[in-house]
Amino acid sequence: TNRTLFLRPEQSPVFALPYSRARQALDEVDASTERKFQRDMKVAQQLRRQAAKLNNIGINSGSDLLTVKTKQLNLRAEKLEEAAAPAHREKSAGAIKLANRGTHAKVLITLDDAAVETPDGTPLFRTGKRHICQGDRIVLLGRNGVGKSRFVTLIRNAIVEPDTVPNVKVTPSTVLGYSDQALSGISGDDTPLMLVSRRYDVGEQRARSLLAGAGVVIEMQEKKIGALSGGQKARLMMLALRLANPNFYLLDEPTNHLDIDGQEALEAELLAHQASCVLASHDRSFIRAIGNRFWLIEKRRLTEVEDPEDFFRSVAEGAG
């Protein structure tokens, strides 16, 4: 044959070429589309990072001009993101989808020099005056042991038990989606079907459909969660997060158990929903793709930095 049609949901390209050459031509088109998408998304992230910094300064200074500038930058980023089209991807093990319940609050969390400590009360660092705003995707940078996970726990406690954590103020409309390294949000004694149908009050058929869509196949849905692979548990945890319908995510090493397809799907969902989140991760490509603000913890201080590259270099030099 001298004509080849590739069936795809969004658009079915046709080439006046035999299959092998058409496949090569299609791959080249996809690669070009993906490069443009990545460029556009990178520019959009830079705009949002600039907006987030101006927003934080504007809140502290009460500057109306900075507020207007922030809105302009976010609007430019939004237009880029809406127009950007990723290259087609073949269907993977299961779709990872997240939700983003809206909130009208501009500032979700205010940190007023809060103290971060170990469980036995040993001081780790203080936060300084910080704001976590709607649309922020804050990546925590720092070497092992500086207190990243303890900081995540501090914010979680402040959301789950309002007014119990000194110097941390949480907007009442904040709804938390939380995942830690151990995936403790899902019990090993439950089955995936029990977890989804009971916790989120959905019928059995709907629960089975949701699980299958997340990559938990039918034959695993009634086995104990403890029997699932790390990747299946991670996908189940992401499904549980979506069904909780949060507007703010706390993610501690969210890519630890995900395969490459799962990581890319999580990245795409966080970006597409403009999810507000604070996360800790060792995955550099994930950090670069997701973050629009970066908080560095070192020498018992938390400071905001422009990007993660200096930190990455210091870690590499220390390892060398």
Coordinates of C-alpha atoms in Angstrom, one line a residue:
T1 CA 0.0 0.0 0.0
N2 CA 1.1 3.6 -0.7
R3 CA -1.3 5.2 1.8
T4 CA -1.3 4.7 5.5
L5 CA -3.9 6.0 8.0
F6 CA -3.2 6.1 11.7
L7 CA -6.4 6.0 13.8
R8 CA -6.3 8.4 16.8
P9 CA -9.1 9.9 19.0
E10 CA -8.1 13.5 18.4
Q11 CA -7.1 13.4 14.8
S12 CA -6.3 10.6 12.4
P13 CA -3.2 11.5 10.2
V14 CA -2.8 10.0 6.8
F15 CA 0.4 9.7 4.8
A16 CA 0.9 8.9 1.1
L17 CA 3.6 6.4 2.1
P18 CA 3.9 2.7 2.8
Y19 CA 3.6 1.8 6.5
S20 CA 7.2 1.7 7.6
R21 CA 8.0 5.1 6.1
A22 CA 4.6 6.5 7.3
R23 CA 5.4 5.4 10.8
Q24 CA 8.8 7.2 10.7
A25 CA 7.1 10.3 9.3
L26 CA 4.5 10.2 12.1
D27 CA 7.2 9.8 14.7
E28 CA 8.9 12.9 13.3
V29 CA 5.6 14.9 13.4
D30 CA 5.0 13.8 17.0
A31 CA 8.5 14.7 18.0
S32 CA 8.1 18.2 16.5
T33 CA 4.7 18.6 18.2
E34 CA 6.2 17.5 21.6
R35 CA 9.1 19.9 21.3
K36 CA 6.8 22.8 20.7
F37 CA 4.6 21.7 23.6
Q38 CA 7.5 21.5 25.9
R39 CA 8.8 24.9 24.9
D40 CA 5.4 26.5 25.4
M41 CA 4.9 24.8 28.7
K42 CA 8.4 25.9 29.9
V43 CA 7.6 29.5 29.0
A44 CA 4.3 29.3 30.8
Q45 CA 6.0 27.9 33.9
Q46 CA 8.5 30.7 33.8
L47 CA 5.7 33.2 33.6
R48 CA 3.9 31.5 36.5
R49 CA 7.1 31.5 38.6
Q50 CA 7.5 35.2 38.0
A51 CA 3.9 35.8 38.9
A52 CA 4.2 33.7 42.1
K53 CA 7.2 35.7 43.3
L54 CA 5.5 39.1 42.5
N55 CA 2.3 37.8 44.2
N56 CA 4.2 37.0 47.4
I57 CA 5.9 40.4 47.3
G58 CA 2.6 42.2 46.5
I59 CA 0.8 40.5 49.4
N60 CA 3.5 41.6 51.9
S61 CA 3.8 45.1 50.5
G62 CA 0.1 45.7 49.6
S63 CA 1.1 46.9 46.1
D64 CA -1.9 47.1 43.7
L65 CA 0.6 47.5 40.8
L66 CA 2.2 44.1 41.6
T67 CA -1.2 42.5 41.9
V68 CA -2.1 43.8 38.3
K69 CA 1.3 42.6 37.0
T70 CA 0.7 39.2 38.6
K71 CA -2.7 38.8 36.9
Q72 CA -1.2 39.8 33.5
L73 CA 1.6 37.2 33.8
N74 CA -0.8 34.5 34.9
L75 CA -3.1 35.4 31.9
R76 CA -0.2 35.1 29.5
A77 CA 0.7 31.7 31.0
E78 CA -2.9 30.5 30.9
K79 CA -3.2 31.4 27.1
L80 CA 0.0 29.5 26.4
E81 CA -1.2 26.5 28.4
E82 CA -4.6 26.4 26.7
A83 CA -3.1 26.6 23.2
A84 CA -0.3 24.1 23.9
A85 CA -1.0 20.6 22.5
P86 CA 1.1 17.6 23.6
A87 CA 2.1 15.0 21.1
H88 CA -0.1 11.9 21.0
R89 CA 0.8 9.2 23.5
E90 CA -0.1 5.5 23.2
K91 CA -2.4 4.2 26.0
S92 CA -0.3 3.1 29.0
A93 CA -1.0 1.0 32.1
G94 CA -3.7 3.3 33.4
A95 CA -4.7 6.9 33.5
I96 CA -3.7 9.0 36.4
K97 CA -6.1 11.8 36.9
L98 CA -6.3 14.4 39.6
A99 CA -9.1 16.9 40.5
N100 CA -8.9 20.5 41.5
R101 CA -11.9 21.7 43.6
G102 CA -12.0 25.4 43.1
T103 CA -11.6 28.0 45.8
H104 CA -12.0 31.8 45.6
A105 CA -9.2 32.3 48.3
K106 CA -6.1 33.9 46.9
V107 CA -3.9 32.8 49.9
L108 CA -4.4 29.2 51.0
I109 CA -1.8 29.1 53.8
T110 CA 0.2 31.7 55.7
L111 CA 3.3 30.8 57.5
D112 CA 4.4 33.4 60.1
D113 CA 7.9 32.2 61.0
A114 CA 6.6 28.8 62.0
A115 CA 9.0 26.4 63.8
V116 CA 9.6 23.0 62.1
E117 CA 10.8 20.3 64.6
T118 CA 11.6 16.6 64.8
P119 CA 9.0 14.5 66.6
D120 CA 10.9 14.9 69.9
G121 CA 11.0 18.7 69.6
T122 CA 14.5 19.3 68.3
P123 CA 14.4 22.4 66.1
L124 CA 15.1 21.9 62.4
F125 CA 14.4 25.4 60.9
R126 CA 12.0 28.3 60.9
T127 CA 9.9 29.2 57.8
G128 CA 10.1 33.0 57.9
K129 CA 7.0 34.9 56.6
R130 CA 5.6 32.9 53.7
H131 CA 2.4 32.6 51.7
I132 CA 1.2 29.6 49.7
C133 CA -1.2 30.9 47.1
Q134 CA -3.6 29.4 44.7
G135 CA -1.8 28.1 41.6
D136 CA 1.6 27.7 43.5
R137 CA 3.4 24.5 42.8
I138 CA 6.1 24.7 45.5
V139 CA 9.0 22.2 45.4
L140 CA 11.0 21.7 48.7
L141 CA 14.7 21.5 48.1
G142 CA 17.2 20.3 50.6
R143 CA 19.5 17.4 51.5
N144 CA 18.2 14.4 53.4
G145 CA 17.5 15.1 57.0
V146 CA 17.0 18.9 56.8
G147 CA 13.2 18.6 57.5
K148 CA 11.3 18.4 54.2
S149 CA 9.0 15.6 55.3
R150 CA 8.6 17.3 58.7
F151 CA 7.5 20.5 57.0
V152 CA 5.0 18.6 54.9
T153 CA 3.7 17.0 58.1
L154 CA 3.4 20.5 59.8
I155 CA 1.2 21.8 56.9
R156 CA -0.9 18.6 56.9
N157 CA -1.5 18.9 60.7
A158 CA -2.4 22.6 60.3
I159 CA -5.0 21.7 57.6
V160 CA -6.4 18.6 59.3
E161 CA -6.6 20.2 62.8
P162 CA -7.2 23.9 62.2
D163 CA -5.7 26.4 64.8
T164 CA -3.6 23.7 66.4
V165 CA -0.2 24.5 64.8
P166 CA 1.3 27.8 66.0
N167 CA 2.0 30.5 63.4
V168 CA 0.3 28.6 60.5
K169 CA -3.0 30.0 59.2
V170 CA -5.1 27.9 56.8
T171 CA -7.9 29.3 54.7
P172 CA -11.1 27.4 55.7
S173 CA -11.9 26.5 52.1
T174 CA -8.7 24.5 51.7
V175 CA -9.4 20.9 51.0
L176 CA -6.3 18.6 51.4
G177 CA -5.1 15.8 49.1
Y178 CA -2.2 14.1 50.8
S179 CA 0.2 11.3 49.8
D180 CA 3.4 10.3 51.7
Q181 CA 6.3 8.1 50.8
A182 CA 4.8 5.0 52.5
L183 CA 1.4 5.5 50.8
S184 CA -0.1 5.4 54.3
G185 CA -3.4 6.8 53.0
I186 CA -4.4 3.3 51.7
S187 CA -4.7 0.4 54.1
G188 CA -3.1 -2.9 53.3
D189 CA -6.0 -4.8 54.8
D190 CA -8.7 -3.3 52.5
T191 CA -9.2 -4.3 48.9
P192 CA -9.1 -1.7 46.2
L193 CA -12.8 -2.3 45.5
M194 CA -13.7 -1.8 49.2
L195 CA -11.5 1.3 49.5
V196 CA -13.1 3.1 46.6
S197 CA -16.7 2.0 47.0
R198 CA -16.9 2.6 50.8
R199 CA -14.7 5.6 51.4
Y200 CA -16.0 7.5 48.4
D201 CA -19.6 6.2 48.4
V202 CA -19.6 5.0 44.7
G203 CA -21.4 1.9 43.5
E204 CA -19.5 -1.3 42.7
Q205 CA -19.7 -1.0 38.9
R206 CA -18.5 2.6 39.0
A207 CA -15.7 1.7 41.5
R208 CA -14.6 -1.2 39.2
S209 CA -14.5 1.2 36.2
L210 CA -12.5 3.8 38.1
L211 CA -10.0 1.2 39.3
A212 CA -9.6 -0.2 35.8
G213 CA -9.1 3.3 34.4
A214 CA -6.4 3.9 37.0
G215 CA -4.5 0.7 36.1
V216 CA -5.8 -1.7 38.8
V217 CA -7.0 -4.6 36.7
I218 CA -10.2 -6.6 37.5
E219 CA -8.4 -9.6 38.9
M220 CA -6.5 -7.4 41.5
Q221 CA -9.5 -5.4 42.6
E222 CA -10.6 -7.8 45.3
K223 CA -7.2 -8.8 46.5
K224 CA -5.7 -7.1 49.6
I225 CA -4.0 -3.8 48.9
G226 CA -0.9 -5.2 50.4
A227 CA -0.6 -7.7 47.5
L228 CA -0.5 -4.9 44.9
S229 CA 2.8 -3.9 43.3
G230 CA 4.3 -0.6 44.3
G231 CA 3.2 1.0 41.0
Q232 CA -0.4 -0.3 41.4
K233 CA -0.5 1.1 45.0
A234 CA 0.7 4.5 43.8
R235 CA -1.9 4.6 41.1
L236 CA -4.6 3.6 43.6
M237 CA -3.3 6.4 45.9
M238 CA -3.6 8.9 43.1
L239 CA -7.2 7.7 42.3
A240 CA -8.0 8.1 46.0
L241 CA -6.6 11.7 45.9
R242 CA -8.8 12.5 42.9
L243 CA -11.9 11.2 44.5
A244 CA -11.3 13.3 47.6
N245 CA -11.7 16.3 45.2
P246 CA -9.1 18.5 47.0
N247 CA -7.9 22.0 46.0
F248 CA -4.5 21.7 47.6
Y249 CA -2.0 18.8 47.3
L250 CA 0.7 17.8 49.7
L251 CA 2.9 15.2 48.0
D252 CA 6.0 13.6 49.7
E253 CA 8.0 11.7 47.0
P254 CA 4.9 11.1 44.8
T255 CA 6.9 9.5 42.0
N256 CA 8.7 6.8 44.1
H257 CA 6.5 3.9 43.0
L258 CA 5.4 5.2 39.6
D259 CA 6.8 4.0 36.2
I260 CA 7.7 6.5 33.6
D261 CA 4.2 6.6 32.0
G262 CA 2.8 7.1 35.5
Q263 CA 5.2 10.0 36.3
E264 CA 4.4 11.7 33.0
A265 CA 0.7 11.3 33.6
L266 CA 1.0 12.8 37.1
E267 CA 3.0 15.7 35.7
A268 CA 0.4 16.3 33.0
E269 CA -2.5 16.2 35.5
L270 CA -0.9 18.6 37.9
L271 CA -0.2 21.1 35.1
A272 CA -3.5 20.7 33.3
H273 CA -5.5 21.3 36.5
Q274 CA -3.2 24.1 37.7
A275 CA -3.2 22.3 41.0
S276 CA -1.9 24.1 44.0
C277 CA 0.6 21.9 45.8
V278 CA 3.7 21.6 48.0
L279 CA 5.9 18.6 47.2
A280 CA 9.2 17.0 48.1
S281 CA 10.9 14.9 45.5
H282 CA 14.3 13.6 44.5
D283 CA 13.2 13.2 40.8
R284 CA 14.9 16.1 39.0
S285 CA 13.0 15.9 35.8
F286 CA 9.7 15.9 37.8
I287 CA 10.9 18.9 39.9
R288 CA 11.8 20.8 36.7
A289 CA 8.5 20.0 35.0
I290 CA 6.2 20.8 37.9
G291 CA 7.7 23.5 40.1
N292 CA 6.9 27.2 39.7
R293 CA 8.3 28.1 43.1
F294 CA 11.3 26.6 44.9
W295 CA 11.9 26.7 48.6
L296 CA 15.4 25.7 49.7
I297 CA 16.0 24.4 53.3
E298 CA 19.7 24.6 54.4
K299 CA 21.6 25.8 57.4
R300 CA 18.3 25.8 59.4
R301 CA 16.7 28.4 57.2
L302 CA 14.1 28.3 54.5
T303 CA 14.7 30.6 51.5
E304 CA 13.0 31.0 48.1
V305 CA 15.3 30.5 45.1
E306 CA 14.7 31.3 41.4
D307 CA 15.2 27.7 40.3
P308 CA 16.6 24.3 41.5
E309 CA 19.8 24.2 39.4
D310 CA 22.3 25.6 41.9
F311 CA 21.0 23.1 44.5
F312 CA 21.3 20.3 42.0
R313 CA 24.9 21.3 41.2
S314 CA 25.8 21.5 44.9
V315 CA 24.5 18.0 45.5
A316 CA 26.4 16.7 42.5
E317 CA 29.6 18.4 43.6
G318 CA 29.2 17.0 47.1
A319 CA 28.7 13.5 45.7
G320 CA 31.8 13.8 43.6

